[in-house]
Short mmCIF file of C-alpha atoms in Angstrom, two decimals:
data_model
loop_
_atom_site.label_atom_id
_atom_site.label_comp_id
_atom_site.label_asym_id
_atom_site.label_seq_id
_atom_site.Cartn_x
_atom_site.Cartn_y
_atom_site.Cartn_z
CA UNK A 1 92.12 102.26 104.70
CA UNK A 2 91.30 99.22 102.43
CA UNK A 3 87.75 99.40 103.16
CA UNK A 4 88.27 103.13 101.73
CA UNK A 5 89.23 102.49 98.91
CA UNK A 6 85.82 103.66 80.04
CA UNK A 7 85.67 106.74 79.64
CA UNK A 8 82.59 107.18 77.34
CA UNK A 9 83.39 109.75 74.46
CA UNK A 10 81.40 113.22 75.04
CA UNK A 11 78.84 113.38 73.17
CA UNK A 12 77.31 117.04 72.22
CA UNK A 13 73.46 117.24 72.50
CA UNK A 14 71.34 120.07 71.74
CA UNK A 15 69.17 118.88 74.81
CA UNK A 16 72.31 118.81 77.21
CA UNK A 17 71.63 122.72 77.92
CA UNK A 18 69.42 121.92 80.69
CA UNK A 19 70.43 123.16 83.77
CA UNK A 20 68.88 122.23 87.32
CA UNK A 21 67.46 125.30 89.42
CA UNK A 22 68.76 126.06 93.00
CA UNK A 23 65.89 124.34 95.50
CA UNK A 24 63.16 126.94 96.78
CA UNK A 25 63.50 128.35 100.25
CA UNK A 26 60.12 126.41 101.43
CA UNK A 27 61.37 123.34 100.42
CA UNK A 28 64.61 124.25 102.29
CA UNK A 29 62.37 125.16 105.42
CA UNK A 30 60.86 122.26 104.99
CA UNK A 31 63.92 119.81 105.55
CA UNK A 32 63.94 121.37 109.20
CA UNK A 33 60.40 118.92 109.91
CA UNK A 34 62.52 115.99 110.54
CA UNK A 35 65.04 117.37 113.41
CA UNK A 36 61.93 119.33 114.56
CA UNK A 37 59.66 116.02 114.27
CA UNK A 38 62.36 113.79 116.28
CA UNK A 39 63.17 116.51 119.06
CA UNK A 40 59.56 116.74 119.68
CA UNK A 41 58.58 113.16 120.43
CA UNK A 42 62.23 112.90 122.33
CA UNK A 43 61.06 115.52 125.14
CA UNK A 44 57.30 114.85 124.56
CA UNK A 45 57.08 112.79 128.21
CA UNK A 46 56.71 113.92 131.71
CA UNK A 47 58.44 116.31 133.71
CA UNK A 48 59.62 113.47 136.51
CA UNK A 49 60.83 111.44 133.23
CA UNK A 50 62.82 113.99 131.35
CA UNK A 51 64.79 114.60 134.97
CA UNK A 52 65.39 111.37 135.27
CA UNK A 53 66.63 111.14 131.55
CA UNK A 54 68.42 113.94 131.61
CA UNK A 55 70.43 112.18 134.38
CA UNK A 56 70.92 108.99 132.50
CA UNK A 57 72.45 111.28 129.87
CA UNK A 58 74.90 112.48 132.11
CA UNK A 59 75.71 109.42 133.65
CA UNK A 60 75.97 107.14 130.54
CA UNK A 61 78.27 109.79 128.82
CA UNK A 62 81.47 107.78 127.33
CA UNK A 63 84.36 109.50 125.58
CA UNK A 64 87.01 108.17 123.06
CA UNK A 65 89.87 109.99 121.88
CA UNK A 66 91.98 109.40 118.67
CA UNK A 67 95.37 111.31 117.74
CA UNK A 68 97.29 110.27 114.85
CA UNK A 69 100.60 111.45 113.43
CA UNK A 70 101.09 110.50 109.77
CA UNK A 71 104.79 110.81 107.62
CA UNK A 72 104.79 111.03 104.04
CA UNK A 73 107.82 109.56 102.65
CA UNK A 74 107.68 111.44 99.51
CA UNK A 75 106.76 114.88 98.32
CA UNK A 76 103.09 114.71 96.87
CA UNK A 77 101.82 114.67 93.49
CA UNK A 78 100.32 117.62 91.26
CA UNK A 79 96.84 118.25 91.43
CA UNK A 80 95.54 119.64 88.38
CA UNK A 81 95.19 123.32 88.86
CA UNK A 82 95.68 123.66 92.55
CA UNK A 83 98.33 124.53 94.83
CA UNK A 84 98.96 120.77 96.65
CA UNK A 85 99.47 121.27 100.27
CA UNK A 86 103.30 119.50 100.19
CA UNK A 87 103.82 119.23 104.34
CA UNK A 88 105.39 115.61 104.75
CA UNK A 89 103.75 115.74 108.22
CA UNK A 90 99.89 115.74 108.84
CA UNK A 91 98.31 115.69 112.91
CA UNK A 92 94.83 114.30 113.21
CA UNK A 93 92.53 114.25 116.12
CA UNK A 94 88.93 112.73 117.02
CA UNK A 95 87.01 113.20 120.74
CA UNK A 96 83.95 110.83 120.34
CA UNK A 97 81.77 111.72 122.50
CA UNK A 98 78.68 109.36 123.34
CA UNK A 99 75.72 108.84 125.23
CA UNK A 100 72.41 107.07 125.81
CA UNK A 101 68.79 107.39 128.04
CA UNK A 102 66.14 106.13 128.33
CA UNK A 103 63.78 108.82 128.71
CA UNK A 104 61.16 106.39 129.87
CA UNK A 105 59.64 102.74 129.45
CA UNK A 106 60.73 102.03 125.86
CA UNK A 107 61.98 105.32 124.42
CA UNK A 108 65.68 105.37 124.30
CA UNK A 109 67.28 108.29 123.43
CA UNK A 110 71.07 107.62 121.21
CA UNK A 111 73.37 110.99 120.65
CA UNK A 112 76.90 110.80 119.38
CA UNK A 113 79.32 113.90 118.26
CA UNK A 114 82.95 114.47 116.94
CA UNK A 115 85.09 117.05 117.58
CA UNK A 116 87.80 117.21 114.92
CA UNK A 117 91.39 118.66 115.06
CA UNK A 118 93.65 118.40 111.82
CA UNK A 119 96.53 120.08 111.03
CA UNK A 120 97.22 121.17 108.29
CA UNK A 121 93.42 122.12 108.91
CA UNK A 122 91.01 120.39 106.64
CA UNK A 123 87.80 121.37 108.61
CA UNK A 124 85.07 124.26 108.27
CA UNK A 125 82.86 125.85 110.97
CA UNK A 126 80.90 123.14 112.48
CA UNK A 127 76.86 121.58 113.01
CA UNK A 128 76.43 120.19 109.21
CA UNK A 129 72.66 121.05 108.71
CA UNK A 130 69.97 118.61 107.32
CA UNK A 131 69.83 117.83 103.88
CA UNK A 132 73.80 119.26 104.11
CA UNK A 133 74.91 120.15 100.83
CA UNK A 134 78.58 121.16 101.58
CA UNK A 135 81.17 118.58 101.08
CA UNK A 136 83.60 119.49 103.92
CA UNK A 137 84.64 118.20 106.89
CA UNK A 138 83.92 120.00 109.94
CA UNK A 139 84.84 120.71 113.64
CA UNK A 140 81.90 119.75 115.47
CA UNK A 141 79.60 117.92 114.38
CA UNK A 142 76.77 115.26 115.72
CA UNK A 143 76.97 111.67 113.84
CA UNK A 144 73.98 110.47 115.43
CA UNK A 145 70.74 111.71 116.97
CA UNK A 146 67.76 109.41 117.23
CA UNK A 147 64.90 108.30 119.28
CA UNK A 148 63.61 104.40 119.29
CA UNK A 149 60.50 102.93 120.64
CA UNK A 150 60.84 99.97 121.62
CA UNK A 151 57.29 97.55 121.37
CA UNK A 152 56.65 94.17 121.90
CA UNK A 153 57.61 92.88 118.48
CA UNK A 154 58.68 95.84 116.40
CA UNK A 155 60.54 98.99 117.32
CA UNK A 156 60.82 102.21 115.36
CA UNK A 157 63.20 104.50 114.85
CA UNK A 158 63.94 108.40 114.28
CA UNK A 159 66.44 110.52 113.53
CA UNK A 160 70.04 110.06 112.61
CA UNK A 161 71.73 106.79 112.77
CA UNK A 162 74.49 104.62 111.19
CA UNK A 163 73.74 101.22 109.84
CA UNK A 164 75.09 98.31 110.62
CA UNK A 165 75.44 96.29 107.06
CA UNK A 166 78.11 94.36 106.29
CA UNK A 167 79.80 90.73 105.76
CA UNK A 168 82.89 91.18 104.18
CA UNK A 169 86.27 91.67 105.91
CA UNK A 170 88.14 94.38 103.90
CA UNK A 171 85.57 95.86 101.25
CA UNK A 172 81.74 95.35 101.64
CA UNK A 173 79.40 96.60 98.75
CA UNK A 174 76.48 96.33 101.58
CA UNK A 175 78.04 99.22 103.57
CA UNK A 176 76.24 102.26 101.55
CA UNK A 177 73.58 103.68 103.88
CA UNK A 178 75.93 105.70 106.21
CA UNK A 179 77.67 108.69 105.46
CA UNK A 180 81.31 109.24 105.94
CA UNK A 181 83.72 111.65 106.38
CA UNK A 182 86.45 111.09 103.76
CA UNK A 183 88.70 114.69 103.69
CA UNK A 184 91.46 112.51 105.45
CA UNK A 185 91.18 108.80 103.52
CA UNK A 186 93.83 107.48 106.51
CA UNK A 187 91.34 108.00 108.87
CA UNK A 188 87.62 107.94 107.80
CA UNK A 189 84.95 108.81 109.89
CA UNK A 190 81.69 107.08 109.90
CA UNK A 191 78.36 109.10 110.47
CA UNK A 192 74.59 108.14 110.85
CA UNK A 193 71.98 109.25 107.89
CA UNK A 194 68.69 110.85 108.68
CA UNK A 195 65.89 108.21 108.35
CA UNK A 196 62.71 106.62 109.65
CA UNK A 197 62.81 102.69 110.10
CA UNK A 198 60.44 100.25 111.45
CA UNK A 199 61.81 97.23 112.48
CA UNK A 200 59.65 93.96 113.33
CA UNK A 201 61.13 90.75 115.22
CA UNK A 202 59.12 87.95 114.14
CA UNK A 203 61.01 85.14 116.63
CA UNK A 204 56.43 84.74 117.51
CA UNK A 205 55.99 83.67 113.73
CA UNK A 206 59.02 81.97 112.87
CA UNK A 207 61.36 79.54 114.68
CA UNK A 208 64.27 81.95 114.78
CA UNK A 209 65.11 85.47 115.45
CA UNK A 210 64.91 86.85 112.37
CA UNK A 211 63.42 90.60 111.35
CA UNK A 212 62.30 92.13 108.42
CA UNK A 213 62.74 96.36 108.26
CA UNK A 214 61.73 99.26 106.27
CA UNK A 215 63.98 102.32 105.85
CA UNK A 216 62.98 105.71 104.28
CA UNK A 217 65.83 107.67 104.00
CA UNK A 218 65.03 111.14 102.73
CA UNK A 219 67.87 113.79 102.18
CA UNK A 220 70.72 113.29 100.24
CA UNK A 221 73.41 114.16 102.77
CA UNK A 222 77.43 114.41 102.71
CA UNK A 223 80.14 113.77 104.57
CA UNK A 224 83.44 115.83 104.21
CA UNK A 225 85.37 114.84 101.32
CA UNK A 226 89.07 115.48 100.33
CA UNK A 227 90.00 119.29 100.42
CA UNK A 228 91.15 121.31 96.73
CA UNK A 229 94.65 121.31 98.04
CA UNK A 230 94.97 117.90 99.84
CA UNK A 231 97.58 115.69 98.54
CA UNK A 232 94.81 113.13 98.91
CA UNK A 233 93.36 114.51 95.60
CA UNK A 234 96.69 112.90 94.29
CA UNK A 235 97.29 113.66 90.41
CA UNK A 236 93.08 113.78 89.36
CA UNK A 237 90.92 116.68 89.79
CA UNK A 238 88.27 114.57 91.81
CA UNK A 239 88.24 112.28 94.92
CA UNK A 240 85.90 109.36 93.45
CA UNK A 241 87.34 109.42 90.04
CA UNK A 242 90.91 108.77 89.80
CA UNK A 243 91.32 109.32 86.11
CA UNK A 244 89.83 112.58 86.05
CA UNK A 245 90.95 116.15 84.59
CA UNK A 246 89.62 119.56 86.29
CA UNK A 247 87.06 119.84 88.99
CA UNK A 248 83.76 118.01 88.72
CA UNK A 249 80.60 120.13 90.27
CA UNK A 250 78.38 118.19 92.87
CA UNK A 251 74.69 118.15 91.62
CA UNK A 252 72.48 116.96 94.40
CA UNK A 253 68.99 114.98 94.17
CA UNK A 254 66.36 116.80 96.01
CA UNK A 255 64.08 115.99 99.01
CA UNK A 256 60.91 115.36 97.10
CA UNK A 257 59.43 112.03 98.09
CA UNK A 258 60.00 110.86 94.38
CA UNK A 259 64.03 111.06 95.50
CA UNK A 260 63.67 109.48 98.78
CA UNK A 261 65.79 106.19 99.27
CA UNK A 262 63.58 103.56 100.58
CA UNK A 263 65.38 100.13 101.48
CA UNK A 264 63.61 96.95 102.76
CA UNK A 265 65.65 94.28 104.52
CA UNK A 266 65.01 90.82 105.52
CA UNK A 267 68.00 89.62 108.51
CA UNK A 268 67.85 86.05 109.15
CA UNK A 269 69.77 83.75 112.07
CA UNK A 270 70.48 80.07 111.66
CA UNK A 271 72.03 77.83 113.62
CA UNK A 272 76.05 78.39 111.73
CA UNK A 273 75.44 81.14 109.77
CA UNK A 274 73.42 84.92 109.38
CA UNK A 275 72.14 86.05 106.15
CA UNK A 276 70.52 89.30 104.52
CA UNK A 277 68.35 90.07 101.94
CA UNK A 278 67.12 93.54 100.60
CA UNK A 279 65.70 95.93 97.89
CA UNK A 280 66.58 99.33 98.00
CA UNK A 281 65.26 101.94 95.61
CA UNK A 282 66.93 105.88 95.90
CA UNK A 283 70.51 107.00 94.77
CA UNK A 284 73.56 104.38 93.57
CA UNK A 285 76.46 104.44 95.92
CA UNK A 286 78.24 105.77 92.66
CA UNK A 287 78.58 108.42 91.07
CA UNK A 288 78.18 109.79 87.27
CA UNK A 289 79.49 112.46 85.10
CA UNK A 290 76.55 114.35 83.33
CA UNK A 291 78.11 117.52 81.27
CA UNK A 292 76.44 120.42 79.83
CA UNK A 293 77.22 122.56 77.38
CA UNK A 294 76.79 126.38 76.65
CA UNK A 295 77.73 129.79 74.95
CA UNK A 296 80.08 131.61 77.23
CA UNK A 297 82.01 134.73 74.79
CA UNK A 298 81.04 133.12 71.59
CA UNK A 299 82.84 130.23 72.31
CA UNK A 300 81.58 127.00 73.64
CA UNK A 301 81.86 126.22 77.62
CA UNK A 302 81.59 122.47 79.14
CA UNK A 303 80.93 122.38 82.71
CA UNK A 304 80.94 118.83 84.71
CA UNK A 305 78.66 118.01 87.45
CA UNK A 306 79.05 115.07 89.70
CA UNK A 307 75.80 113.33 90.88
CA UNK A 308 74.06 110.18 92.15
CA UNK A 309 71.50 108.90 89.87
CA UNK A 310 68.36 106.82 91.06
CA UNK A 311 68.36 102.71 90.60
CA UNK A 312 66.39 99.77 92.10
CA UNK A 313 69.04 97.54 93.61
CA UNK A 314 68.71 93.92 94.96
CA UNK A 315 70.89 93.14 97.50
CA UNK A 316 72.64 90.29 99.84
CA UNK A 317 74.62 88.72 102.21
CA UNK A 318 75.44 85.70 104.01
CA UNK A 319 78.37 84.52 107.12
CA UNK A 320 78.56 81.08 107.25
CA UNK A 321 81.05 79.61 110.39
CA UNK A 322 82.43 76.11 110.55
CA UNK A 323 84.69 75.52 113.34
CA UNK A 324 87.48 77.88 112.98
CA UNK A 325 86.27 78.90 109.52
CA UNK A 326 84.15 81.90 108.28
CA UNK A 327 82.97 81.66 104.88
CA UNK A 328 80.83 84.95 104.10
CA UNK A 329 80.11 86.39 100.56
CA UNK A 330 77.96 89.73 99.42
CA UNK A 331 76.19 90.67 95.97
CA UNK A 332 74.41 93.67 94.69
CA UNK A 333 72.83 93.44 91.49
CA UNK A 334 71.67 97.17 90.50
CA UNK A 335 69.73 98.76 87.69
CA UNK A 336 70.03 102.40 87.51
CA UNK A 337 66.72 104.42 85.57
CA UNK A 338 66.75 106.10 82.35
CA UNK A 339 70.34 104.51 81.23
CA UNK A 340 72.56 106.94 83.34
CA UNK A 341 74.96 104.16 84.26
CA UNK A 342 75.93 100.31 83.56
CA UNK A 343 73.50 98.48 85.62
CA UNK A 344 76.28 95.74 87.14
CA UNK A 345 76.29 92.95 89.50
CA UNK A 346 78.94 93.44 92.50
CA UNK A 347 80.09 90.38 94.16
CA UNK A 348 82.75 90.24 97.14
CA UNK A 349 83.24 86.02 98.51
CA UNK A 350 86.07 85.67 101.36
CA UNK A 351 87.07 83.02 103.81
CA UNK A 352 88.71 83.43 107.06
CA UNK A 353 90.87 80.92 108.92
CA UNK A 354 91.41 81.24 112.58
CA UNK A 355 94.20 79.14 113.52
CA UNK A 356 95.12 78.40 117.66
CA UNK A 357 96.77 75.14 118.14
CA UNK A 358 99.54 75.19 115.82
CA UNK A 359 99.80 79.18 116.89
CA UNK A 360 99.99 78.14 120.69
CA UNK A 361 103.32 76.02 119.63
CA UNK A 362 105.35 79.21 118.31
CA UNK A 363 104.05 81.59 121.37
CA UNK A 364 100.93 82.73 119.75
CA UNK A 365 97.60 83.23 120.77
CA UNK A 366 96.33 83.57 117.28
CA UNK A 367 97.20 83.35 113.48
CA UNK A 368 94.26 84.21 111.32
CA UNK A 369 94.81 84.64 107.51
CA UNK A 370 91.56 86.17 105.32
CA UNK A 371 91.57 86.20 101.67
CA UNK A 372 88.86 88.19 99.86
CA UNK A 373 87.65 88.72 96.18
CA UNK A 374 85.71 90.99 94.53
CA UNK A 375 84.19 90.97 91.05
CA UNK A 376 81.66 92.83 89.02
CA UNK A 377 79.87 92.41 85.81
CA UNK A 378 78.12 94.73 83.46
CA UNK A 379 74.88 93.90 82.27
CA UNK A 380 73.99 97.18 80.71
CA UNK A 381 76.27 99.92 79.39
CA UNK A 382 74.81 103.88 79.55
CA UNK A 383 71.83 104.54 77.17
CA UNK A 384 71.93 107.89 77.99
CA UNK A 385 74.14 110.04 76.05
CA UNK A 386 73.92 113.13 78.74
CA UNK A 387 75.83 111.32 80.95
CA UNK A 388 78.90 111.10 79.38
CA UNK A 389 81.32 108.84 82.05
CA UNK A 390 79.56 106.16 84.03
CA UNK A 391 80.40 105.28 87.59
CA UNK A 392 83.20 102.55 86.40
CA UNK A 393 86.35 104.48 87.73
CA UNK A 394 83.97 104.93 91.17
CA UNK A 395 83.35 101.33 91.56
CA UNK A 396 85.96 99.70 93.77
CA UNK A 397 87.09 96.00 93.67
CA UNK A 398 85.73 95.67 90.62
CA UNK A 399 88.31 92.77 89.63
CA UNK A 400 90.38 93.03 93.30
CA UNK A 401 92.34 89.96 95.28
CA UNK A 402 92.65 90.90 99.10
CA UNK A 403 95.24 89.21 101.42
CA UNK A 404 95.68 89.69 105.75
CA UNK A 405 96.98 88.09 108.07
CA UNK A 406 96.60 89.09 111.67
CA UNK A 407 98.67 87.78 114.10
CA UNK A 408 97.68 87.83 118.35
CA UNK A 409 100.51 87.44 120.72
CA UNK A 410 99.32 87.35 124.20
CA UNK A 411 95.40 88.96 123.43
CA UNK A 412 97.80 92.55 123.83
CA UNK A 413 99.65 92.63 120.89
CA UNK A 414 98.06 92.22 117.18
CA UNK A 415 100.48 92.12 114.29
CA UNK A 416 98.30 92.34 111.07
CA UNK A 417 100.37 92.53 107.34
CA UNK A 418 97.75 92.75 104.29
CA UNK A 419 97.59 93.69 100.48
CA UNK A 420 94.78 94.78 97.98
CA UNK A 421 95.76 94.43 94.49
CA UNK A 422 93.78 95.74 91.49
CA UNK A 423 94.05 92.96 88.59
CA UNK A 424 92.53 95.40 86.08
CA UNK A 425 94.98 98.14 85.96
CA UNK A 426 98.14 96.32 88.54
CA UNK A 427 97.76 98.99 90.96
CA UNK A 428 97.96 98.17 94.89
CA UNK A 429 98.37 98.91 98.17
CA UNK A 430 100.41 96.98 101.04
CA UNK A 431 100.00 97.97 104.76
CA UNK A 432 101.54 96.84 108.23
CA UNK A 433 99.61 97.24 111.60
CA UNK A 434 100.90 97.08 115.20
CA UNK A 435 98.37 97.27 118.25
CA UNK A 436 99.69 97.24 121.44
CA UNK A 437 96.69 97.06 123.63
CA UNK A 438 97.88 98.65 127.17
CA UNK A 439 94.53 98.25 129.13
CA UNK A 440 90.90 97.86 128.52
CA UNK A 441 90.63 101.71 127.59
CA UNK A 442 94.03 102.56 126.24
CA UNK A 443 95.72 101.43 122.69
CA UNK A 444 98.51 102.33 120.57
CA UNK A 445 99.37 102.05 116.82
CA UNK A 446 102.26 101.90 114.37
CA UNK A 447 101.48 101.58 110.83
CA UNK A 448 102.78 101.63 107.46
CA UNK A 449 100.47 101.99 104.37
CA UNK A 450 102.12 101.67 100.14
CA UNK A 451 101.01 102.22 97.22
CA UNK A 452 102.00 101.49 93.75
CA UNK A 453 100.16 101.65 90.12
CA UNK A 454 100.19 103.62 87.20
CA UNK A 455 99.04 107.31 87.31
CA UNK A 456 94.96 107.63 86.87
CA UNK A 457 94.34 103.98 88.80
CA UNK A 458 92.69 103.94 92.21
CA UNK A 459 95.95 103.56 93.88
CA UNK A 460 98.39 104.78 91.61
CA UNK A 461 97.30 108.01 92.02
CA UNK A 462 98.91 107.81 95.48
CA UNK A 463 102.05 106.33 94.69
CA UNK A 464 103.65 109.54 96.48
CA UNK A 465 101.82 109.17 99.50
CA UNK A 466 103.32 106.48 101.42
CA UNK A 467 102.78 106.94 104.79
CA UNK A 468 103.89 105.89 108.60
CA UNK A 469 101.42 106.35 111.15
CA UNK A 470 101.40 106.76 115.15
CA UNK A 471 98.74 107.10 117.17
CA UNK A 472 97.12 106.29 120.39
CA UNK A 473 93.36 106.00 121.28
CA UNK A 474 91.83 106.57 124.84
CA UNK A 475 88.81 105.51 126.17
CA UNK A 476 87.32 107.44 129.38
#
């Protein structure tokens, strides 16, 4: 849940009229290339091969199944012009379902899927398309569905797939190229993007294994996010901007190569510590307000719309162990075009302690305390007086503390206690965790999650939805 989670004065502009015009149907035909593109070279082998992949799908077929009850202690807050859903009991359920062939010498073949069950129901029909547009959670629906061939010193990849991008313990500001299902913040679901990357090994050139990769990633696609009536929308009228009054309207960047995200990444291995280093041009991670203006009745009408503007971002990261210590810090210093936003520098530094012997002397197998700070500066402040609130109340841990401490009785049993506390505005949130691990494929969970802070703060907004968790997950 951690890792979940200035107003600028509106400014009336004769040029703020523009409006942006619904995408053309070719262009919309045209998103279709990529799923056509990847299932083509997928089945684009022999007849003995796709048998014998087809079996290998079957066979390496893995399931995982999540059910959670949560209890809300309290009734929930307002929303702002919507009936809030006010059950103190919510039911949610996840079958993973996984699998993997290889269709023949070096092409692998990766699918993944969830199935989702919530009650009250926070899910719509089901298959999200490409280039999805429609900011709700879903049913069915496949989180990854790629192709790699593999070569002798680079492989490339098709398809959908999640990234795997991230140093910090509770909040990274390197994990923004997956998408995520958000409609339920308790339990977040992670999904793969639709991308092309080329990845080279260059252990022939260099000493160590280190790789250097290019990433195009061309549609702007969405995760579920919290339902209208969800008491997750707390007491603002948007999920990413706590402070906000009314409903904001998504405004999404189109598929035109000039849009594209394109990220290139440089992942080093030395002997104690891994490191990244990237540059990513394509959408922020956070979003603006940009408001227009018009004549509705002879009066004046405002209408808000949400949306990702483009920036060039540098970004890093680096895990550095010495004997029972991890040291590991992450920055991302971003500039976003045309002024739309406060180009900022993000910066999350940790260190985690894994203590045995003293542990082994009270019955332990394990006491590990992490502590975890995040900062960011602002280099530039909006230029551009269209856009009328910057990303600010988006942007978490922007001046955040972090505190856990897991402890492991008898590798079965994890006790973990932590806190994330928001020096800007005081608000924060306190959670316990129990794991009872019953086998290799079975677990089961108690938890308690708080939170506290004025109304309008990242966590504040919540201070009604306290919850206690059960839950189980089953591997089979």
């Amino acid at each position: 849940m951690a890792e979940n989670i200035k107003n600028i004065p509106n400014i009336w502009q004769k040029n703020s009229m523009l409006r942006i015009t619904p995408r053309s149907s070719p262009l919309l035909q045209q998103h279709f290339k990529f799923v056509i593109l990847t299932c083509f070279l997928s089945f684009n082998i022999t007849l003995p091969a796709q048998a014998e992949g087809m079996n290998d799908l079957i066979d390496n077929t893995q399931f995982q199944l999540e059910s959670y009850l949560d209890f809300f202690t309290d009734s929930p807050a307002k929303g702002q012009g919507v009936a809030t859903d006010t059950r103190p009991l919510s039911w949610f359920n996840r079958l993973n379902i996984e699998t993997q062939a290889d269709l023949k010498d070096g092409v692998i073949l990766n699918l993944s899927a969830d199935a989702l069950l919530s009650v009250p129901n926070i899910n719509r029909s089901a298959f999200s398309r490409i280039d999805n547009e429609s900011e709700f959670s879903r049913f069915f629906d496949i989180n990854t569905a790629n192709i790699i061939f593999e070569y002798d010193s680079y492989d490339l990849l098709i398809g959908k797939a999640q990234t795997q991008l991230k140093y910090a313990e509770t909040y990274s500001v390197l994990d923004r190229f997956n998408v995520s299902n958000a409609a339920n913040p308790l339990h977040l679901v992670k999904m793969g993007a639709w991308q092309a990357k080329g990845t080279f090994y260059l252990d022939e050139l260099v000493d160590y294994e280190d790789q250097i990769s290019l990433a195009v990633l061309p549609f702007d696609d969405k995760g579920g996010s919290v339902p209208k009536d969800s008491r997750w929308r707390g007491s603002s009228g948007d999920s990413d901007f706590a402070g906000t009054v009314g409903e904001l309207t998504p405004q999404y960047r189109s598929s035109k190569p000039k849009d594209w995200g394109i990220a290139l990444q440089y992942d080093g291995v030395r002997d104690g510590y891994d490191f990244t280093l990237g540059l990513h041009r394509g959408p922020s991670p956070y979003p603006v307000v940009r408001s227009e203006f018009s004549i509705v009745n002879f009066a004046l009408a405002r209408e808000d719309f949400k949306l990702y503007p483009t920036a060039h971002s540098a970004y890093g990261g680096i895990a550095l162990t010495k004997d029972n210590t991890k040291y590991f810090g992450e920055f991302l210093l971003q500039d976003v075009l045309n002024g739309k936003d406060d180009d900022v520098i993000r910066t999350v530094a940790g260190v985690t302690y894994k203590e045995t012997n003293y542990a082994a002397r009270i019955g332990l197998d394990e006491i590990s305390p992490t502590i975890e700070y995040g900062r960011e500066r602002v280099i530039n402040e909006p230029k551009n007086s269209l856009y009328t609130k910057p990303s600010e109340e988006a942007r978490p841990f922007r001046n955040t503390i972090s505190l856990t401490l897991k402890l492991v009785y008898d590798s079965d049993y994890t006790f973990k206690v932590g806190s994330v506390y928001n020096l800007i505005d005081g608000d924060n949130s306190q959670n316990v965790n129990f794991e009872y691990k019953y086998d290799d494929n079975s677990y089961y969970y108690l938890r308690g999650i708080f939170f506290d802070g004025k109304n309008g703060s990242p966590f504040g907004r919540w201070a009604e939805n306290d919850a206690i968790t059960v839950g189980f997950v089953r591997k089979f």
